[in-house]
C-alpha positions as semicolon CSV with decimal commas, in nm:
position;residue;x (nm);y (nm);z (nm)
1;X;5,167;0,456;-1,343
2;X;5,134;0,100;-1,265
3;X;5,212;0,224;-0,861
4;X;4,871;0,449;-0,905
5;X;4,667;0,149;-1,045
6;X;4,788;-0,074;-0,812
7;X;4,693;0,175;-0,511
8;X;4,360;0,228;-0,660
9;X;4,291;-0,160;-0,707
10;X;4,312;-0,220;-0,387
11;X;4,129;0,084;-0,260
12;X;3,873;-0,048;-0,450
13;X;3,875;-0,388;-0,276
14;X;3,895;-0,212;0,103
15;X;3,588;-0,014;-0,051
16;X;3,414;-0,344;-0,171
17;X;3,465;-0,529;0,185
18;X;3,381;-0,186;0,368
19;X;3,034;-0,256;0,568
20;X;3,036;0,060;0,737
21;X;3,051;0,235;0,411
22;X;2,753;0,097;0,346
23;X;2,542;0,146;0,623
24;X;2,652;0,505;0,604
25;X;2,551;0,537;0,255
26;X;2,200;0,355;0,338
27;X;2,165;0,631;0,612
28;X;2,213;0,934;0,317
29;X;1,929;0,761;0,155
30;X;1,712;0,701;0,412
31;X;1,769;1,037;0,513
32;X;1,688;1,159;0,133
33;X;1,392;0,975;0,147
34;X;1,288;1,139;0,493
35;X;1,333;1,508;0,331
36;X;1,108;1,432;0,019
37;X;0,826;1,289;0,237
38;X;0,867;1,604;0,446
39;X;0,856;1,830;0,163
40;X;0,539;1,603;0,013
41;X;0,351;1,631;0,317
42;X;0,429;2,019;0,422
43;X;0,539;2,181;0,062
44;X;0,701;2,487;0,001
45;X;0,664;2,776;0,195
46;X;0,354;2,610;0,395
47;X;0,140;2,568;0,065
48;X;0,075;2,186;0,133
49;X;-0,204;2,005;0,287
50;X;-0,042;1,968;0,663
51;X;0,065;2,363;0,623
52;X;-0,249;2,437;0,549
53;X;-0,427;2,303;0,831
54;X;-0,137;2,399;1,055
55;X;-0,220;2,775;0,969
56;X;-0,592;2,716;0,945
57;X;-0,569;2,531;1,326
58;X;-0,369;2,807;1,440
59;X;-0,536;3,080;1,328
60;X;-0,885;2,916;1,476
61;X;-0,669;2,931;1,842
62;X;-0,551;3,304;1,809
63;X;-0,919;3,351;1,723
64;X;-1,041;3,197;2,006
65;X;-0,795;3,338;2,242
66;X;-0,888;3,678;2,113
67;X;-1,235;3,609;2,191
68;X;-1,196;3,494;2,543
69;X;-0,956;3,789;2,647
């Protein structure tokens, strides 16, 4: 038992001192971050604002394109 302590102490420690463990952890949240201003900005299923005016925009082109051929 004391073996198992022992090995996890100083897991711990390597874990503590680790800087690439945190950069790589920084990166999950930035990336976290990234997918909830994504989701903010175009919504669910292109309900949001930007999805919106994607599909507004778009549909204004196919319109015009219509029109012209």
């Amino acid at each position: 038992m004391l073996r198992y302590f022992i090995k996890t102490t100083e897991a711990l420690k390597r874990l503590r001192k680790d800087q690439d463990g945190v950069v790589s952890f920084e990166y999950i949240i930035v990336a976290a971050c990234i997918i909830g201003a994504v989701a903010a900005a175009f919504g669910t299923g292109a309900t949001g604002a930007i999805g919106t005016a994607l599909s507004g925009g778009i549909s204004a082109i196919v319109t015009k394109f219509n029109a012209a051929v």
